[in-house]
């Protein structure tokens, strides 16, 4: 077994739950119509996969009922037949480097489905959701998304949400958040946050990618940045190969972010793929490529250990008393 095949991987973003909700006949264990399956996670050495709850407007107005539906799918199809363990607490995160089985963690991509109700946010927390992405690309009741031309910050209700997250233990994710919202959150949040699936704007100028100033802010707070495999976020024009990610890695490291870098593929949220990174089963080959250019300790950090260290510090403890303001 080669070095790359022994390395574990944490992937901080995929959208397979949305696909499973839209097409209940799909089989999470093994189905070529999905990017992420239990079989491919095992083949790629993925020890931790974050599963996003994403509510596409194609299926109508986002609702809390749909959020609950994807949590139920995660419990039934991913944890059940897929054989993953559920990561929710700091005490469990401490075991991640020692316990070999694969783990799944829930995030919410955009708070639209919470319908402006912090009680629904609390229910999500109680049901095991641990990361909250404030927006998708456009405005909602809490803040503006990155493609909203006015580039607004948080609403008053959104500021209440920040306070609730800080007090409850829910962690925040700024991928998709407008720049004004990013900076407001950096000022208001008492806890570090992540960008689960964003790349470097200086390398590829897509509006979803982060500026050097944003990346430096994440580094300064010891947050995390998950490089993503969306082709048009990797390379201008979108015709990207796996080694095109090296420019993003080098740039983040040049800013001092070696220990803040991780990966968030966005598998099942895309309909075109980076050549050589078409599904999680390709992670072993990707790790082998990284080992040709970088020291093993750095590669281990990017693939798994940086994510693990953040979770072991910032996931809520099991006995935390949660309160709604």
PDB file of C-alpha atoms in Angstrom:
ATOM      1  CA  UNK A   1       0.000   0.000   0.000  1.00  0.00           C
ATOM      2  CA  UNK A   2       1.431   3.399  -1.031  1.00  0.00           C
ATOM      3  CA  UNK A   3       1.720   6.406   1.248  1.00  0.00           C
ATOM      4  CA  UNK A   4      -1.252   8.150  -0.387  1.00  0.00           C
ATOM      5  CA  UNK A   5      -3.527   5.150   0.162  1.00  0.00           C
ATOM      6  CA  UNK A   6      -2.773   5.300   3.896  1.00  0.00           C
ATOM      7  CA  UNK A   7      -3.754   8.960   4.251  1.00  0.00           C
ATOM      8  CA  UNK A   8      -7.220   9.822   5.558  1.00  0.00           C
ATOM      9  CA  UNK A   9      -9.333  12.551   3.978  1.00  0.00           C
ATOM     10  CA  UNK A  10     -11.861  15.050   5.324  1.00  0.00           C
ATOM     11  CA  UNK A  11     -14.135  16.599   2.702  1.00  0.00           C
ATOM     12  CA  UNK A  12     -16.110  19.578   3.996  1.00  0.00           C
ATOM     13  CA  UNK A  13     -18.866  19.873   1.401  1.00  0.00           C
ATOM     14  CA  UNK A  14     -21.044  17.666  -0.795  1.00  0.00           C
ATOM     15  CA  UNK A  15     -24.669  17.950  -1.966  1.00  0.00           C
ATOM     16  CA  UNK A  16     -25.677  14.308  -2.224  1.00  0.00           C
ATOM     17  CA  UNK A  17     -28.584  14.752   0.234  1.00  0.00           C
ATOM     18  CA  UNK A  18     -30.278  17.150  -2.173  1.00  0.00           C
ATOM     19  CA  UNK A  19     -29.999  14.568  -4.958  1.00  0.00           C
ATOM     20  CA  UNK A  20     -31.338  11.819  -2.721  1.00  0.00           C
ATOM     21  CA  UNK A  21     -34.304  14.002  -1.772  1.00  0.00           C
ATOM     22  CA  UNK A  22     -35.088  14.804  -5.418  1.00  0.00           C
ATOM     23  CA  UNK A  23     -34.693  11.162  -6.513  1.00  0.00           C
ATOM     24  CA  UNK A  24     -35.501   8.781  -3.614  1.00  0.00           C
ATOM     25  CA  UNK A  25     -34.767   5.702  -5.766  1.00  0.00           C
ATOM     26  CA  UNK A  26     -31.025   6.508  -5.839  1.00  0.00           C
ATOM     27  CA  UNK A  27     -28.840   4.147  -3.837  1.00  0.00           C
ATOM     28  CA  UNK A  28     -26.247   5.816  -1.601  1.00  0.00           C
ATOM     29  CA  UNK A  29     -24.261   2.601  -1.223  1.00  0.00           C
ATOM     30  CA  UNK A  30     -23.352   2.322  -4.892  1.00  0.00           C
ATOM     31  CA  UNK A  31     -24.955   4.297  -7.720  1.00  0.00           C
ATOM     32  CA  UNK A  32     -23.132   5.731 -10.739  1.00  0.00           C
ATOM     33  CA  UNK A  33     -25.641   8.608 -10.894  1.00  0.00           C
ATOM     34  CA  UNK A  34     -24.178   9.980  -7.650  1.00  0.00           C
ATOM     35  CA  UNK A  35     -20.705  11.420  -7.146  1.00  0.00           C
ATOM     36  CA  UNK A  36     -20.624  10.530  -3.444  1.00  0.00           C
ATOM     37  CA  UNK A  37     -21.433   6.954  -2.468  1.00  0.00           C
ATOM     38  CA  UNK A  38     -20.394   4.761   0.450  1.00  0.00           C
ATOM     39  CA  UNK A  39     -18.280   2.707  -1.947  1.00  0.00           C
ATOM     40  CA  UNK A  40     -16.405   5.742  -3.286  1.00  0.00           C
ATOM     41  CA  UNK A  41     -15.855   7.254   0.152  1.00  0.00           C
ATOM     42  CA  UNK A  42     -14.178   4.002   1.189  1.00  0.00           C
ATOM     43  CA  UNK A  43     -12.125   3.827  -2.028  1.00  0.00           C
ATOM     44  CA  UNK A  44     -10.851   7.382  -1.557  1.00  0.00           C
ATOM     45  CA  UNK A  45      -9.981   6.986   2.117  1.00  0.00           C
ATOM     46  CA  UNK A  46     -12.532   9.622   3.163  1.00  0.00           C
ATOM     47  CA  UNK A  47     -12.698   9.369   6.949  1.00  0.00           C
ATOM     48  CA  UNK A  48     -14.975  12.392   7.355  1.00  0.00           C
ATOM     49  CA  UNK A  49     -17.564  13.728   4.907  1.00  0.00           C
ATOM     50  CA  UNK A  50     -19.633  16.827   5.576  1.00  0.00           C
ATOM     51  CA  UNK A  51     -23.112  16.481   4.056  1.00  0.00           C
ATOM     52  CA  UNK A  52     -24.794  19.783   3.202  1.00  0.00           C
ATOM     53  CA  UNK A  53     -28.540  20.298   3.452  1.00  0.00           C
ATOM     54  CA  UNK A  54     -29.176  22.341   0.313  1.00  0.00           C
ATOM     55  CA  UNK A  55     -32.684  23.329  -0.750  1.00  0.00           C
ATOM     56  CA  UNK A  56     -32.841  24.086  -4.458  1.00  0.00           C
ATOM     57  CA  UNK A  57     -35.443  26.665  -5.476  1.00  0.00           C
ATOM     58  CA  UNK A  58     -36.158  24.426  -8.485  1.00  0.00           C
ATOM     59  CA  UNK A  59     -38.248  22.353  -6.080  1.00  0.00           C
ATOM     60  CA  UNK A  60     -40.170  25.357  -4.792  1.00  0.00           C
ATOM     61  CA  UNK A  61     -39.780  27.750  -1.895  1.00  0.00           C
ATOM     62  CA  UNK A  62     -37.314  26.423   0.710  1.00  0.00           C
ATOM     63  CA  UNK A  63     -39.132  25.187   3.804  1.00  0.00           C
ATOM     64  CA  UNK A  64     -38.229  23.750   7.176  1.00  0.00           C
ATOM     65  CA  UNK A  65     -40.101  20.592   6.206  1.00  0.00           C
ATOM     66  CA  UNK A  66     -37.540  20.045   3.413  1.00  0.00           C
ATOM     67  CA  UNK A  67     -34.678  20.601   5.871  1.00  0.00           C
ATOM     68  CA  UNK A  68     -36.149  17.905   8.107  1.00  0.00           C
ATOM     69  CA  UNK A  69     -36.528  15.650   5.072  1.00  0.00           C
ATOM     70  CA  UNK A  70     -32.818  15.781   4.301  1.00  0.00           C
ATOM     71  CA  UNK A  71     -31.885  15.157   7.941  1.00  0.00           C
ATOM     72  CA  UNK A  72     -34.102  12.065   7.793  1.00  0.00           C
ATOM     73  CA  UNK A  73     -32.362  10.930   4.585  1.00  0.00           C
ATOM     74  CA  UNK A  74     -28.980  11.388   6.254  1.00  0.00           C
ATOM     75  CA  UNK A  75     -30.088   9.227   9.161  1.00  0.00           C
ATOM     76  CA  UNK A  76     -31.715   6.555   7.020  1.00  0.00           C
ATOM     77  CA  UNK A  77     -29.579   6.272   3.909  1.00  0.00           C
ATOM     78  CA  UNK A  78     -26.169   7.643   4.874  1.00  0.00           C
ATOM     79  CA  UNK A  79     -25.786   6.553   8.487  1.00  0.00           C
ATOM     80  CA  UNK A  80     -27.967   3.485   8.024  1.00  0.00           C
ATOM     81  CA  UNK A  81     -27.123   1.592   4.870  1.00  0.00           C
ATOM     82  CA  UNK A  82     -24.054   3.759   4.205  1.00  0.00           C
ATOM     83  CA  UNK A  83     -22.437   2.671   7.450  1.00  0.00           C
ATOM     84  CA  UNK A  84     -21.103   6.071   8.593  1.00  0.00           C
ATOM     85  CA  UNK A  85     -20.990   7.230  12.184  1.00  0.00           C
ATOM     86  CA  UNK A  86     -22.534  10.612  13.065  1.00  0.00           C
ATOM     87  CA  UNK A  87     -20.162  13.318  14.269  1.00  0.00           C
ATOM     88  CA  UNK A  88     -21.835  15.883  16.523  1.00  0.00           C
ATOM     89  CA  UNK A  89     -19.731  16.545  19.619  1.00  0.00           C
ATOM     90  CA  UNK A  90     -16.271  17.678  20.629  1.00  0.00           C
ATOM     91  CA  UNK A  91     -15.748  14.423  22.506  1.00  0.00           C
ATOM     92  CA  UNK A  92     -16.320  12.465  19.298  1.00  0.00           C
ATOM     93  CA  UNK A  93     -13.989  14.698  17.286  1.00  0.00           C
ATOM     94  CA  UNK A  94     -11.158  13.903  19.669  1.00  0.00           C
ATOM     95  CA  UNK A  95     -11.571  10.253  18.639  1.00  0.00           C
ATOM     96  CA  UNK A  96     -11.452  10.932  14.888  1.00  0.00           C
ATOM     97  CA  UNK A  97      -7.734  10.256  14.508  1.00  0.00           C
ATOM     98  CA  UNK A  98      -7.923   7.014  16.500  1.00  0.00           C
ATOM     99  CA  UNK A  99     -11.216   5.429  15.471  1.00  0.00           C
ATOM    100  CA  UNK A 100     -11.045   4.011  11.930  1.00  0.00           C
ATOM    101  CA  UNK A 101     -14.711   4.023  10.769  1.00  0.00           C
ATOM    102  CA  UNK A 102     -15.922   6.783   8.491  1.00  0.00           C
ATOM    103  CA  UNK A 103     -17.865   9.701   9.939  1.00  0.00           C
ATOM    104  CA  UNK A 104     -20.551  12.011   8.577  1.00  0.00           C
ATOM    105  CA  UNK A 105     -21.317  15.556   9.718  1.00  0.00           C
ATOM    106  CA  UNK A 106     -24.321  17.717   8.807  1.00  0.00           C
ATOM    107  CA  UNK A 107     -24.255  21.317   7.580  1.00  0.00           C
ATOM    108  CA  UNK A 108     -26.976  23.645   6.337  1.00  0.00           C
ATOM    109  CA  UNK A 109     -26.212  25.525   3.109  1.00  0.00           C
ATOM    110  CA  UNK A 110     -28.277  28.705   3.324  1.00  0.00           C
ATOM    111  CA  UNK A 111     -30.720  29.483   6.145  1.00  0.00           C
ATOM    112  CA  UNK A 112     -33.675  30.094   3.809  1.00  0.00           C
ATOM    113  CA  UNK A 113     -35.408  26.915   5.021  1.00  0.00           C
ATOM    114  CA  UNK A 114     -35.314  28.102   8.635  1.00  0.00           C
ATOM    115  CA  UNK A 115     -37.909  30.710   7.602  1.00  0.00           C
ATOM    116  CA  UNK A 116     -36.440  33.364   9.914  1.00  0.00           C
ATOM    117  CA  UNK A 117     -37.274  31.278  12.979  1.00  0.00           C
ATOM    118  CA  UNK A 118     -34.489  30.752  15.546  1.00  0.00           C
ATOM    119  CA  UNK A 119     -36.526  27.964  17.126  1.00  0.00           C
ATOM    120  CA  UNK A 120     -36.056  26.067  13.846  1.00  0.00           C
ATOM    121  CA  UNK A 121     -32.322  26.790  14.105  1.00  0.00           C
ATOM    122  CA  UNK A 122     -32.333  25.286  17.601  1.00  0.00           C
ATOM    123  CA  UNK A 123     -34.202  22.232  16.323  1.00  0.00           C
ATOM    124  CA  UNK A 124     -31.552  21.769  13.628  1.00  0.00           C
ATOM    125  CA  UNK A 125     -28.873  21.893  16.297  1.00  0.00           C
ATOM    126  CA  UNK A 126     -30.763  19.407  18.463  1.00  0.00           C
ATOM    127  CA  UNK A 127     -31.084  17.136  15.413  1.00  0.00           C
ATOM    128  CA  UNK A 128     -27.334  17.175  14.841  1.00  0.00           C
ATOM    129  CA  UNK A 129     -26.594  19.983  12.361  1.00  0.00           C
ATOM    130  CA  UNK A 130     -23.256  21.566  13.288  1.00  0.00           C
ATOM    131  CA  UNK A 131     -22.361  24.044  10.504  1.00  0.00           C
ATOM    132  CA  UNK A 132     -24.572  26.779   9.158  1.00  0.00           C
ATOM    133  CA  UNK A 133     -23.888  28.514   5.852  1.00  0.00           C
ATOM    134  CA  UNK A 134     -25.758  31.812   6.068  1.00  0.00           C
ATOM    135  CA  UNK A 135     -26.665  32.193   2.384  1.00  0.00           C
ATOM    136  CA  UNK A 136     -26.502  30.524  -0.965  1.00  0.00           C
ATOM    137  CA  UNK A 137     -25.719  32.943  -3.817  1.00  0.00           C
ATOM    138  CA  UNK A 138     -28.535  35.431  -3.251  1.00  0.00           C
ATOM    139  CA  UNK A 139     -30.254  37.350  -0.460  1.00  0.00           C
ATOM    140  CA  UNK A 140     -32.373  35.732   2.217  1.00  0.00           C
ATOM    141  CA  UNK A 141     -33.857  36.839   5.526  1.00  0.00           C
ATOM    142  CA  UNK A 142     -30.443  36.851   7.244  1.00  0.00           C
ATOM    143  CA  UNK A 143     -27.961  38.366   4.759  1.00  0.00           C
ATOM    144  CA  UNK A 144     -26.953  38.890   1.135  1.00  0.00           C
ATOM    145  CA  UNK A 145     -25.313  36.194  -0.948  1.00  0.00           C
ATOM    146  CA  UNK A 146     -22.213  36.748  -3.024  1.00  0.00           C
ATOM    147  CA  UNK A 147     -24.096  37.260  -6.313  1.00  0.00           C
ATOM    148  CA  UNK A 148     -26.448  39.888  -4.857  1.00  0.00           C
ATOM    149  CA  UNK A 149     -25.334  43.095  -6.611  1.00  0.00           C
ATOM    150  CA  UNK A 150     -26.020  45.419  -3.688  1.00  0.00           C
ATOM    151  CA  UNK A 151     -23.440  43.515  -1.543  1.00  0.00           C
ATOM    152  CA  UNK A 152     -25.369  43.996   1.692  1.00  0.00           C
ATOM    153  CA  UNK A 153     -24.426  42.711   5.137  1.00  0.00           C
ATOM    154  CA  UNK A 154     -26.654  41.118   7.761  1.00  0.00           C
ATOM    155  CA  UNK A 155     -30.244  42.040   8.577  1.00  0.00           C
ATOM    156  CA  UNK A 156     -31.285  42.604  12.180  1.00  0.00           C
ATOM    157  CA  UNK A 157     -32.651  39.060  12.266  1.00  0.00           C
ATOM    158  CA  UNK A 158     -29.373  37.853  10.788  1.00  0.00           C
ATOM    159  CA  UNK A 159     -27.450  39.548  13.595  1.00  0.00           C
ATOM    160  CA  UNK A 160     -29.634  37.724  16.110  1.00  0.00           C
ATOM    161  CA  UNK A 161     -28.680  34.519  14.270  1.00  0.00           C
ATOM    162  CA  UNK A 162     -24.965  35.291  14.708  1.00  0.00           C
ATOM    163  CA  UNK A 163     -25.488  35.771  18.455  1.00  0.00           C
ATOM    164  CA  UNK A 164     -27.468  32.555  18.695  1.00  0.00           C
ATOM    165  CA  UNK A 165     -24.762  30.585  16.833  1.00  0.00           C
ATOM    166  CA  UNK A 166     -22.059  31.957  19.103  1.00  0.00           C
ATOM    167  CA  UNK A 167     -23.993  30.974  22.224  1.00  0.00           C
ATOM    168  CA  UNK A 168     -25.334  27.613  21.045  1.00  0.00           C
ATOM    169  CA  UNK A 169     -22.206  26.069  19.521  1.00  0.00           C
ATOM    170  CA  UNK A 170     -23.463  26.133  15.923  1.00  0.00           C
ATOM    171  CA  UNK A 171     -20.484  26.916  13.668  1.00  0.00           C
ATOM    172  CA  UNK A 172     -20.683  29.374  10.784  1.00  0.00           C
ATOM    173  CA  UNK A 173     -19.672  28.982   7.137  1.00  0.00           C
ATOM    174  CA  UNK A 174     -19.079  32.001   4.853  1.00  0.00           C
ATOM    175  CA  UNK A 175     -18.925  30.275   1.462  1.00  0.00           C
ATOM    176  CA  UNK A 176     -21.613  32.054  -0.633  1.00  0.00           C
ATOM    177  CA  UNK A 177     -21.786  35.056   1.732  1.00  0.00           C
ATOM    178  CA  UNK A 178     -21.429  38.551   0.205  1.00  0.00           C
ATOM    179  CA  UNK A 179     -18.133  40.331   1.018  1.00  0.00           C
ATOM    180  CA  UNK A 180     -19.927  42.919   3.187  1.00  0.00           C
ATOM    181  CA  UNK A 181     -21.446  40.073   5.192  1.00  0.00           C
ATOM    182  CA  UNK A 182     -18.059  38.362   5.510  1.00  0.00           C
ATOM    183  CA  UNK A 183     -16.533  41.459   7.079  1.00  0.00           C
ATOM    184  CA  UNK A 184     -19.511  42.102   9.328  1.00  0.00           C
ATOM    185  CA  UNK A 185     -19.364  38.519  10.568  1.00  0.00           C
ATOM    186  CA  UNK A 186     -15.616  38.814  11.152  1.00  0.00           C
ATOM    187  CA  UNK A 187     -16.352  41.814  13.363  1.00  0.00           C
ATOM    188  CA  UNK A 188     -19.364  40.413  15.202  1.00  0.00           C
ATOM    189  CA  UNK A 189     -18.565  36.733  15.683  1.00  0.00           C
ATOM    190  CA  UNK A 190     -16.834  35.713  18.880  1.00  0.00           C
ATOM    191  CA  UNK A 191     -15.803  32.399  17.344  1.00  0.00           C
ATOM    192  CA  UNK A 192     -13.775  31.533  14.222  1.00  0.00           C
ATOM    193  CA  UNK A 193     -15.661  30.486  11.097  1.00  0.00           C
ATOM    194  CA  UNK A 194     -14.896  28.561   7.922  1.00  0.00           C
ATOM    195  CA  UNK A 195     -15.307  28.855   4.167  1.00  0.00           C
ATOM    196  CA  UNK A 196     -16.200  25.239   3.417  1.00  0.00           C
ATOM    197  CA  UNK A 197     -15.916  25.339  -0.370  1.00  0.00           C
ATOM    198  CA  UNK A 198     -14.206  28.420  -1.802  1.00  0.00           C
ATOM    199  CA  UNK A 199     -11.034  29.032  -3.813  1.00  0.00           C
ATOM    200  CA  UNK A 200      -8.573  31.887  -4.342  1.00  0.00           C
ATOM    201  CA  UNK A 201      -9.789  34.947  -6.274  1.00  0.00           C
ATOM    202  CA  UNK A 202      -6.216  35.988  -7.136  1.00  0.00           C
ATOM    203  CA  UNK A 203      -5.798  32.691  -9.017  1.00  0.00           C
ATOM    204  CA  UNK A 204      -9.291  32.407 -10.528  1.00  0.00           C
ATOM    205  CA  UNK A 205     -11.489  35.486 -10.553  1.00  0.00           C
ATOM    206  CA  UNK A 206     -14.899  33.920  -9.901  1.00  0.00           C
ATOM    207  CA  UNK A 207     -16.991  35.992  -7.426  1.00  0.00           C
ATOM    208  CA  UNK A 208     -17.422  32.912  -5.213  1.00  0.00           C
ATOM    209  CA  UNK A 209     -13.680  32.837  -4.545  1.00  0.00           C
ATOM    210  CA  UNK A 210     -12.060  34.686  -1.646  1.00  0.00           C
ATOM    211  CA  UNK A 211      -9.837  37.758  -1.827  1.00  0.00           C
ATOM    212  CA  UNK A 212      -6.401  37.769  -0.226  1.00  0.00           C
ATOM    213  CA  UNK A 213      -7.775  40.019   2.519  1.00  0.00           C
ATOM    214  CA  UNK A 214     -10.551  37.532   3.307  1.00  0.00           C
ATOM    215  CA  UNK A 215      -8.095  34.626   3.330  1.00  0.00           C
ATOM    216  CA  UNK A 216      -5.775  36.541   5.680  1.00  0.00           C
ATOM    217  CA  UNK A 217      -8.725  37.212   7.996  1.00  0.00           C
ATOM    218  CA  UNK A 218      -9.566  33.501   8.110  1.00  0.00           C
ATOM    219  CA  UNK A 219      -5.931  32.706   8.862  1.00  0.00           C
ATOM    220  CA  UNK A 220      -5.733  35.342  11.608  1.00  0.00           C
ATOM    221  CA  UNK A 221      -8.771  33.899  13.426  1.00  0.00           C
ATOM    222  CA  UNK A 222      -7.544  30.304  12.824  1.00  0.00           C
ATOM    223  CA  UNK A 223     -10.635  29.508  10.768  1.00  0.00           C
ATOM    224  CA  UNK A 224     -10.530  27.082   7.840  1.00  0.00           C
ATOM    225  CA  UNK A 225     -10.725  27.334   4.049  1.00  0.00           C
ATOM    226  CA  UNK A 226     -11.839  24.319   2.021  1.00  0.00           C
ATOM    227  CA  UNK A 227     -10.554  24.411  -1.557  1.00  0.00           C
ATOM    228  CA  UNK A 228     -13.290  23.212  -3.872  1.00  0.00           C
ATOM    229  CA  UNK A 229     -13.333  21.166  -7.071  1.00  0.00           C
ATOM    230  CA  UNK A 230     -15.819  23.282  -9.025  1.00  0.00           C
ATOM    231  CA  UNK A 231     -13.973  23.649 -12.365  1.00  0.00           C
ATOM    232  CA  UNK A 232     -14.897  27.302 -12.943  1.00  0.00           C
ATOM    233  CA  UNK A 233     -13.692  28.168  -9.407  1.00  0.00           C
ATOM    234  CA  UNK A 234     -10.372  26.423 -10.098  1.00  0.00           C
ATOM    235  CA  UNK A 235      -9.397  27.853 -13.472  1.00  0.00           C
ATOM    236  CA  UNK A 236     -10.651  30.743 -15.578  1.00  0.00           C
ATOM    237  CA  UNK A 237     -12.659  29.162 -18.379  1.00  0.00           C
ATOM    238  CA  UNK A 238     -13.453  26.092 -16.299  1.00  0.00           C
ATOM    239  CA  UNK A 239     -11.378  23.496 -18.193  1.00  0.00           C
ATOM    240  CA  UNK A 240      -9.491  22.376 -15.093  1.00  0.00           C
ATOM    241  CA  UNK A 241      -7.270  19.459 -14.123  1.00  0.00           C
ATOM    242  CA  UNK A 242      -6.309  18.271 -10.654  1.00  0.00           C
ATOM    243  CA  UNK A 243      -2.891  19.920 -10.784  1.00  0.00           C
ATOM    244  CA  UNK A 244      -4.542  23.323 -11.378  1.00  0.00           C
ATOM    245  CA  UNK A 245      -5.420  23.254  -7.673  1.00  0.00           C
ATOM    246  CA  UNK A 246      -1.709  23.531  -6.878  1.00  0.00           C
ATOM    247  CA  UNK A 247      -1.778  27.249  -7.691  1.00  0.00           C
ATOM    248  CA  UNK A 248      -4.543  27.760  -5.129  1.00  0.00           C
ATOM    249  CA  UNK A 249      -2.664  25.723  -2.528  1.00  0.00           C
ATOM    250  CA  UNK A 250       0.562  27.645  -3.154  1.00  0.00           C
ATOM    251  CA  UNK A 251      -1.215  30.989  -2.891  1.00  0.00           C
ATOM    252  CA  UNK A 252      -2.955  30.200   0.401  1.00  0.00           C
ATOM    253  CA  UNK A 253       0.341  28.918   1.818  1.00  0.00           C
ATOM    254  CA  UNK A 254       2.143  32.069   0.635  1.00  0.00           C
ATOM    255  CA  UNK A 255      -0.320  34.063   2.772  1.00  0.00           C
ATOM    256  CA  UNK A 256       0.516  31.921   5.802  1.00  0.00           C
ATOM    257  CA  UNK A 257      -2.437  29.516   5.588  1.00  0.00           C
ATOM    258  CA  UNK A 258      -0.727  26.115   5.577  1.00  0.00           C
ATOM    259  CA  UNK A 259      -2.507  25.104   8.787  1.00  0.00           C
ATOM    260  CA  UNK A 260      -5.888  26.524   7.768  1.00  0.00           C
ATOM    261  CA  UNK A 261      -6.186  24.780   4.391  1.00  0.00           C
ATOM    262  CA  UNK A 262      -8.515  21.829   3.775  1.00  0.00           C
ATOM    263  CA  UNK A 263     -10.815  20.588   0.983  1.00  0.00           C
ATOM    264  CA  UNK A 264     -14.552  20.907   0.268  1.00  0.00           C
ATOM    265  CA  UNK A 265     -15.227  19.222  -3.062  1.00  0.00           C
ATOM    266  CA  UNK A 266     -18.861  20.231  -3.788  1.00  0.00           C
ATOM    267  CA  UNK A 267     -19.416  16.768  -5.289  1.00  0.00           C
ATOM    268  CA  UNK A 268     -23.049  16.255  -6.358  1.00  0.00           C
ATOM    269  CA  UNK A 269     -23.448  20.025  -6.483  1.00  0.00           C
ATOM    270  CA  UNK A 270     -21.787  20.259  -9.902  1.00  0.00           C
ATOM    271  CA  UNK A 271     -22.487  18.954 -13.400  1.00  0.00           C
ATOM    272  CA  UNK A 272     -18.895  19.248 -14.696  1.00  0.00           C
ATOM    273  CA  UNK A 273     -15.791  17.987 -12.947  1.00  0.00           C
ATOM    274  CA  UNK A 274     -12.100  18.714 -12.567  1.00  0.00           C
ATOM    275  CA  UNK A 275     -10.220  16.112 -14.598  1.00  0.00           C
ATOM    276  CA  UNK A 276      -8.837  13.580 -12.134  1.00  0.00           C
ATOM    277  CA  UNK A 277     -11.255  14.626  -9.366  1.00  0.00           C
ATOM    278  CA  UNK A 278     -14.594  13.330 -10.594  1.00  0.00           C
ATOM    279  CA  UNK A 279     -15.685  11.691  -7.334  1.00  0.00           C
ATOM    280  CA  UNK A 280     -14.291  10.941  -3.843  1.00  0.00           C
ATOM    281  CA  UNK A 281     -12.778   7.665  -4.995  1.00  0.00           C
ATOM    282  CA  UNK A 282     -10.145   9.809  -6.753  1.00  0.00           C
ATOM    283  CA  UNK A 283      -8.756  11.240  -3.500  1.00  0.00           C
ATOM    284  CA  UNK A 284      -5.996   8.604  -3.275  1.00  0.00           C
ATOM    285  CA  UNK A 285      -4.647   9.622  -6.702  1.00  0.00           C
ATOM    286  CA  UNK A 286      -4.929  13.291  -5.733  1.00  0.00           C
ATOM    287  CA  UNK A 287      -3.008  12.630  -2.512  1.00  0.00           C
ATOM    288  CA  UNK A 288      -0.298  10.854  -4.507  1.00  0.00           C
ATOM    289  CA  UNK A 289       0.069  13.920  -6.711  1.00  0.00           C
ATOM    290  CA  UNK A 290       0.290  16.231  -3.707  1.00  0.00           C
ATOM    291  CA  UNK A 291       3.033  14.070  -2.190  1.00  0.00           C
ATOM    292  CA  UNK A 292       5.150  14.602  -5.296  1.00  0.00           C
ATOM    293  CA  UNK A 293       5.240  18.357  -4.622  1.00  0.00           C
ATOM    294  CA  UNK A 294       4.868  18.866  -0.868  1.00  0.00           C
ATOM    295  CA  UNK A 295       6.134  17.344   2.418  1.00  0.00           C
ATOM    296  CA  UNK A 296       4.005  14.561   3.848  1.00  0.00           C
ATOM    297  CA  UNK A 297       3.201  16.456   7.048  1.00  0.00           C
ATOM    298  CA  UNK A 298       1.716  19.338   5.040  1.00  0.00           C
ATOM    299  CA  UNK A 299      -0.313  16.987   2.821  1.00  0.00           C
ATOM    300  CA  UNK A 300      -1.670  15.197   5.892  1.00  0.00           C
ATOM    301  CA  UNK A 301      -2.721  18.559   7.278  1.00  0.00           C
ATOM    302  CA  UNK A 302      -4.583  19.612   4.154  1.00  0.00           C
ATOM    303  CA  UNK A 303      -6.266  16.262   3.628  1.00  0.00           C
ATOM    304  CA  UNK A 304      -7.403  15.644   7.198  1.00  0.00           C
ATOM    305  CA  UNK A 305      -5.569  17.020  10.203  1.00  0.00           C
ATOM    306  CA  UNK A 306      -6.405  20.716   9.753  1.00  0.00           C
ATOM    307  CA  UNK A 307     -10.099  19.867   9.626  1.00  0.00           C
ATOM    308  CA  UNK A 308      -9.799  17.547  12.606  1.00  0.00           C
ATOM    309  CA  UNK A 309      -7.981  20.125  14.739  1.00  0.00           C
ATOM    310  CA  UNK A 310     -10.702  22.722  14.070  1.00  0.00           C
ATOM    311  CA  UNK A 311     -13.488  20.304  14.965  1.00  0.00           C
ATOM    312  CA  UNK A 312     -11.755  19.058  18.103  1.00  0.00           C
ATOM    313  CA  UNK A 313     -11.466  22.672  19.288  1.00  0.00           C
ATOM    314  CA  UNK A 314     -14.789  24.133  18.220  1.00  0.00           C
ATOM    315  CA  UNK A 315     -17.520  21.494  18.095  1.00  0.00           C
ATOM    316  CA  UNK A 316     -19.800  21.896  21.117  1.00  0.00           C
ATOM    317  CA  UNK A 317     -19.253  19.632  24.117  1.00  0.00           C
ATOM    318  CA  UNK A 318     -21.879  17.011  24.741  1.00  0.00           C
ATOM    319  CA  UNK A 319     -23.161  18.572  27.955  1.00  0.00           C
ATOM    320  CA  UNK A 320     -23.449  22.115  26.569  1.00  0.00           C
ATOM    321  CA  UNK A 321     -26.730  23.726  27.659  1.00  0.00           C
ATOM    322  CA  UNK A 322     -28.326  25.252  24.566  1.00  0.00           C
ATOM    323  CA  UNK A 323     -30.555  28.303  24.852  1.00  0.00           C
ATOM    324  CA  UNK A 324     -32.461  30.387  22.328  1.00  0.00           C
ATOM    325  CA  UNK A 325     -32.174  34.151  22.883  1.00  0.00           C
TER     326      UNK A 325
END
